[in-house]
Coordinates of C-alpha atoms and ligand atoms in Angstrom, one line a residue:
X1 CA 106.7 104.2 83.5
X2 CA 106.5 108.1 83.3
X3 CA 108.2 109.9 80.6
X4 CA 111.2 110.6 83.3
X5 CA 111.4 107.1 85.3
X6 CA 111.6 109.4 88.0
X7 CA 108.2 109.1 89.9
X8 CA 108.5 106.5 92.6
X9 CA 104.8 106.3 93.2
X10 CA 103.8 106.0 89.9
X11 CA 106.7 103.2 89.1
X12 CA 105.3 101.0 91.7
X13 CA 102.1 100.0 89.8
X14 CA 104.1 98.0 87.0
X15 CA 107.6 98.5 87.5
X16 CA 109.1 96.2 84.3
X17 CA 108.0 96.2 80.4
X18 CA 104.8 94.0 80.2
X19 CA 102.5 92.2 77.1
X20 CA 99.3 90.9 78.3
X21 CA 98.3 87.5 76.3
X22 CA 94.7 85.9 77.0
X23 CA 94.6 82.9 78.8
X24 CA 94.3 80.6 75.8
X25 CA 96.6 82.1 73.4
X26 CA 99.3 81.7 76.6
X27 CA 98.4 77.9 77.1
X28 CA 99.0 77.7 73.4
X29 CA 102.4 78.8 73.2
X30 CA 103.2 77.3 76.9
X31 CA 103.8 81.0 78.5
X32 CA 102.8 80.2 82.0
X33 CA 101.8 83.9 84.2
X34 CA 104.7 86.0 84.8
X35 CA 107.3 84.4 82.4
X36 CA 109.6 86.3 80.2
X37 CA 108.8 86.1 76.7
X38 CA 110.1 87.3 73.8
X39 CA 107.7 89.3 71.2
X40 CA 109.3 89.6 68.0
X41 CA 108.6 91.2 64.3
X42 CA 110.7 91.3 61.4
X43 CA 112.3 94.5 62.9
X44 CA 113.5 93.8 66.3
X45 CA 112.7 92.1 69.3
X46 CA 111.7 92.6 72.7
X47 CA 111.9 91.0 76.2
X48 CA 108.9 91.5 78.5
X49 CA 106.9 89.5 81.3
X50 CA 103.9 87.8 80.5
X51 CA 100.9 89.0 82.0
X52 CA 97.8 86.6 81.3
X53 CA 94.9 88.0 81.5
X54 CA 91.0 87.5 80.3
X55 CA 91.4 91.6 79.4
X56 CA 92.9 90.6 76.3
X57 CA 91.4 90.0 72.9
X58 CA 92.5 86.8 72.4
X59 CA 94.8 86.3 69.3
X60 CA 96.3 89.5 69.6
X61 CA 98.4 91.1 72.7
X62 CA 99.0 94.3 74.1
X63 CA 102.7 95.7 75.5
X64 CA 103.3 99.5 76.5
X65 CA 105.0 101.2 74.4
X66 CA 107.1 103.7 77.8
X67 CA 110.3 101.7 78.3
X68 CA 113.6 102.7 77.2
X69 CA 117.0 101.6 77.1
X70 CA 117.7 103.4 80.5
X71 CA 115.2 101.1 82.3
X72 CA 115.2 98.2 81.2
X73 CA 117.6 95.5 79.0
X74 CA 115.3 95.3 75.8
X75 CA 112.0 96.8 76.5
X76 CA 111.6 99.1 73.5
X77 CA 108.6 98.2 71.6
X78 CA 109.5 100.8 68.5
X79 CA 112.0 98.3 67.7
X80 CA 109.4 96.1 66.9
X81 CA 107.6 98.7 64.5
X82 CA 108.0 100.5 61.1
X83 CA 108.6 104.1 60.8
X84 CA 105.5 104.5 58.8
X85 CA 103.2 107.5 58.4
X86 CA 99.9 107.2 56.8
X87 CA 100.2 109.5 53.5
X88 CA 96.9 111.8 54.2
X89 CA 97.5 112.8 57.6
X90 CA 100.7 112.4 58.6
X91 CA 99.7 110.6 61.8
X92 CA 102.9 107.9 62.7
X93 CA 101.5 103.7 62.2
X94 CA 103.8 103.2 65.7
X95 CA 101.2 101.4 68.0
X96 CA 100.3 97.9 66.1
X97 CA 102.4 95.3 64.4
X98 CA 102.1 91.6 63.3
X99 CA 104.2 90.4 65.7
X100 CA 105.4 86.3 67.2
X101 CA 105.3 85.9 70.8
X102 CA 107.6 82.9 72.1
X103 CA 108.8 82.0 76.1
X104 CA 111.9 82.7 77.3
X105 CA 113.7 79.9 78.5
X106 CA 115.2 82.0 81.7
X107 CA 116.3 79.1 84.1
X108 CA 116.8 81.9 87.4
X109 CA 114.8 84.4 88.1
X110 CA 115.7 87.4 90.2
X111 CA 114.8 90.7 92.2
X112 CA 116.9 92.9 94.2
X113 CA 116.3 96.7 95.5
X114 CA 119.2 98.5 95.7
X115 CA 120.1 102.0 96.8
X116 CA 121.4 103.0 94.1
X117 CA 120.2 103.2 90.8
X118 CA 123.2 100.0 88.6
X119 CA 125.6 101.5 86.5
X120 CA 125.6 98.3 84.1
X121 CA 123.2 94.7 84.8
X122 CA 124.9 91.4 83.6
X123 CA 121.5 89.9 83.1
X124 CA 119.8 88.4 80.0
X125 CA 116.6 90.4 81.3
X126 CA 116.5 93.1 83.7
X127 CA 114.2 96.1 84.3
X128 CA 114.7 99.1 86.9
X129 CA 111.8 101.8 88.0
X130 CA 112.4 103.9 91.2
X131 CA 111.1 103.3 94.8
X132 CA 111.6 105.5 98.1
X133 CA 114.6 105.0 98.9
X134 CA 116.0 103.6 95.8
X135 CA 115.4 101.6 93.0
X136 CA 113.5 97.8 92.5
X137 CA 115.5 95.7 89.6
X138 CA 113.5 92.7 88.0
X139 CA 116.2 90.1 86.5
X140 CA 115.5 86.7 84.3
X141 CA 118.7 84.7 83.2
X142 CA 119.0 82.1 80.8
X143 CA 122.1 80.5 82.3
X144 CA 121.8 79.8 86.3
X145 CA 125.9 79.0 86.6
X146 CA 126.5 82.8 88.2
X147 CA 128.9 83.5 91.2
X148 CA 125.4 85.1 93.3
X149 CA 127.6 86.8 96.0
X150 CA 129.7 88.5 93.0
X151 CA 126.7 89.7 90.8
X152 CA 125.1 91.2 93.9
X153 CA 128.0 92.8 94.8
X154 CA 128.1 94.7 91.4
X155 CA 124.2 95.4 91.6
X156 CA 124.8 96.9 95.1
X157 CA 127.6 98.9 94.4
X158 CA 128.2 100.5 97.7
X159 CA 130.8 99.4 100.6
X160 CA 128.9 97.3 103.1
X161 CA 129.9 96.4 106.3
X162 CA 127.7 93.2 106.7
X163 CA 126.3 90.7 104.5
X164 CA 123.7 88.4 105.5
X165 CA 123.5 85.0 102.8
X166 CA 121.0 81.9 102.1
X167 CA 122.3 79.6 99.5
X168 CA 120.1 76.4 98.3
X169 CA 121.8 75.0 95.0
X170 CA 119.4 72.1 94.9
X171 CA 116.5 74.3 94.3
X172 CA 117.9 77.3 92.7
X173 CA 117.3 79.7 95.6
X174 CA 120.0 82.3 96.7
X175 CA 119.0 85.5 98.6
X176 CA 121.6 88.0 100.0
X177 CA 121.3 91.0 102.0
X178 CA 123.6 93.7 102.5
X179 CA 123.6 96.3 105.2
X180 CA 126.1 99.7 105.3
X181 CA 126.0 100.6 108.8
X182 CA 122.2 100.5 110.2
X183 CA 120.9 100.5 106.5
X184 CA 119.7 98.1 104.1
X185 CA 122.4 98.5 100.8
X186 CA 120.7 96.1 98.8
X187 CA 118.8 92.6 98.6
X188 CA 119.0 90.0 95.8
X189 CA 116.6 87.3 95.3
X190 CA 117.1 84.3 93.0
X191 CA 114.7 81.9 92.2
X192 CA 114.6 79.1 89.5
X193 CA 111.1 80.2 88.7
X194 CA 109.3 84.2 88.7
X195 CA 110.6 85.5 92.6
X196 CA 107.8 85.1 95.2
X197 CA 108.9 88.1 96.9
X198 CA 106.4 90.9 98.0
X199 CA 108.3 94.1 95.9
X200 CA 106.0 96.8 98.5
X201 CA 107.6 95.0 101.1
X202 CA 111.3 94.6 100.1
X203 CA 111.2 98.0 98.8
X204 CA 110.1 99.8 101.9
X205 CA 113.3 98.0 103.7
X206 CA 115.6 100.3 102.2
X207 CA 114.1 103.0 104.0
X208 CA 114.1 101.7 107.7
X209 CA 116.4 101.2 110.1
X210 CA 117.9 97.7 110.9
X211 CA 119.8 97.4 114.1
X212 CA 118.6 93.5 115.4
X213 CA 120.0 90.6 113.6
X214 CA 116.4 89.6 113.9
X215 CA 115.2 92.1 111.3
X216 CA 117.6 91.4 109.4
X217 CA 117.4 88.0 109.0
X218 CA 113.7 88.5 108.0
X219 CA 115.2 89.9 104.5
X220 CA 116.7 87.0 103.8
X221 CA 113.7 85.0 104.1
X222 CA 112.2 87.7 102.1
X223 CA 109.4 87.7 104.2
X224 CA 107.3 90.7 106.7
X225 CA 106.6 89.9 109.9
X226 CA 103.3 88.7 111.3
X227 CA 103.4 92.9 112.5
X228 CA 103.5 93.7 109.2
X229 CA 100.8 92.8 107.0
X230 CA 101.9 92.9 103.3
X231 CA 99.5 95.4 101.0
X232 CA 100.3 94.0 97.8
X233 CA 101.0 94.7 94.5
X234 CA 100.1 98.5 94.5
X235 CA 96.2 98.9 92.5
X236 CA 95.7 102.7 93.4
X237 CA 98.6 104.8 93.0
X238 CA 96.8 107.9 94.0
X239 CA 96.7 105.6 97.2
X240 CA 98.9 103.4 97.4
X241 CA 96.8 101.4 98.0
X242 CA 97.4 97.3 97.0
X243 CA 95.7 94.4 96.7
X244 CA 95.5 92.8 99.6
X245 CA 94.2 95.6 101.4
X246 CA 91.5 95.3 98.6
X247 CA 90.7 91.5 99.3
X248 CA 90.9 92.2 103.4
X249 CA 88.4 95.3 102.9
X250 CA 85.8 92.5 100.4
X251 CA 86.0 89.5 102.8
X252 CA 85.2 92.4 105.8
X253 CA 81.8 93.1 103.4
X254 CA 82.7 95.9 101.2
X255 CA 81.5 94.5 97.7
X256 CA 81.5 97.1 95.3
X257 CA 84.1 99.9 94.3
X258 CA 82.1 102.6 96.5
X259 CA 82.6 100.7 99.5
X260 CA 86.2 100.0 98.8
X261 CA 86.6 103.8 97.9
X262 CA 85.0 104.6 101.5
X263 CA 87.2 102.1 103.5
X264 CA 90.6 102.9 101.7
X265 CA 89.9 105.9 99.5
X266 CA 91.1 103.7 96.6
X267 CA 89.6 104.8 93.4
X268 CA 88.1 107.9 94.8
X269 CA 90.3 110.6 93.0
X270 CA 91.6 109.8 88.8
X271 CA 89.8 107.1 88.8
X272 CA 91.7 105.4 86.5
X273 CA 92.1 102.4 89.0
X274 CA 88.4 101.0 89.3
X275 CA 88.9 98.6 86.5
X276 CA 90.9 97.0 89.0
X277 CA 88.9 97.6 92.0
X278 CA 86.1 96.0 90.4
X279 CA 88.3 92.6 89.2
X280 CA 90.1 92.2 92.5
X281 CA 86.3 92.6 94.4
X282 CA 84.9 89.7 91.5
X283 CA 88.1 87.7 92.5
X284 CA 87.6 87.7 95.8
X285 CA 83.7 87.5 95.4
X286 CA 84.2 84.3 93.2
X287 CA 86.8 83.0 96.4
X288 CA 84.9 83.8 99.1
X289 CA 81.3 81.7 97.0
X290 CA 83.9 79.1 96.0
Ligands
LIG1 S1 95.1 105.3 90.7 FE1 94.2 107.2 90.8 S2 92.0 106.6 92.1 FE2 93.4 105.1 92.1

């Protein structure tokens, strides 16, 4: 998240408020990767996505402070901390606080891409981030007894000419895509667990022309065609390089950050993604060895 939230490229990286938690702490609290969690202090609480990672020191958690009420339902970290300042320097003590973490009992999770920024989102957890051609929306609900077609209509908020939908009430899967002429007005994906749809691919559909029913059904299926490989979650924002592209380069023999930079440019500008590239290389080399 940037100060204005207006940069699609920078919003691709982590497009929602999150908390990093060590795997041992996550297991202890019954929290899985990508669950929604409540972090609370005596002053307030926030709802954020859990990112389970050994990067985080055991016994403490980390969450970025940049989310506001404009872009998330309950992601403001300042609601947890006290307005104290150091008596000598005047430095605010806003960056650390004792906190409790627990899993939010979500019965439904959602992800959507929409052309217009939603005015109001009727979900317990939501976060919106700018993408090229519109907005991406992360969602979670404490209740799953919801009229999903009605919810999609309120989220898309544009007149639509054609709607395709898939509903499987037994598994809690619902997918709705609405088109206005040849363009996607919005697509909503609902599941009983964290939604496994490629965010980059789904957001890209807002910029494309969808003339055939076959292309439109691909959106409802939530999958890119075999001829359109998914770049995966963005690792290098400077060059828009995704985790799947880096993994493919590792499989092709690029086993250092420098080699990845030579092949994909990733990591060769500001350098802030280099440690993440190193982690992707390491994970894929271990996987290959196993
Ligand atoms: S994010 Fe700047 S070089 Fe990758």
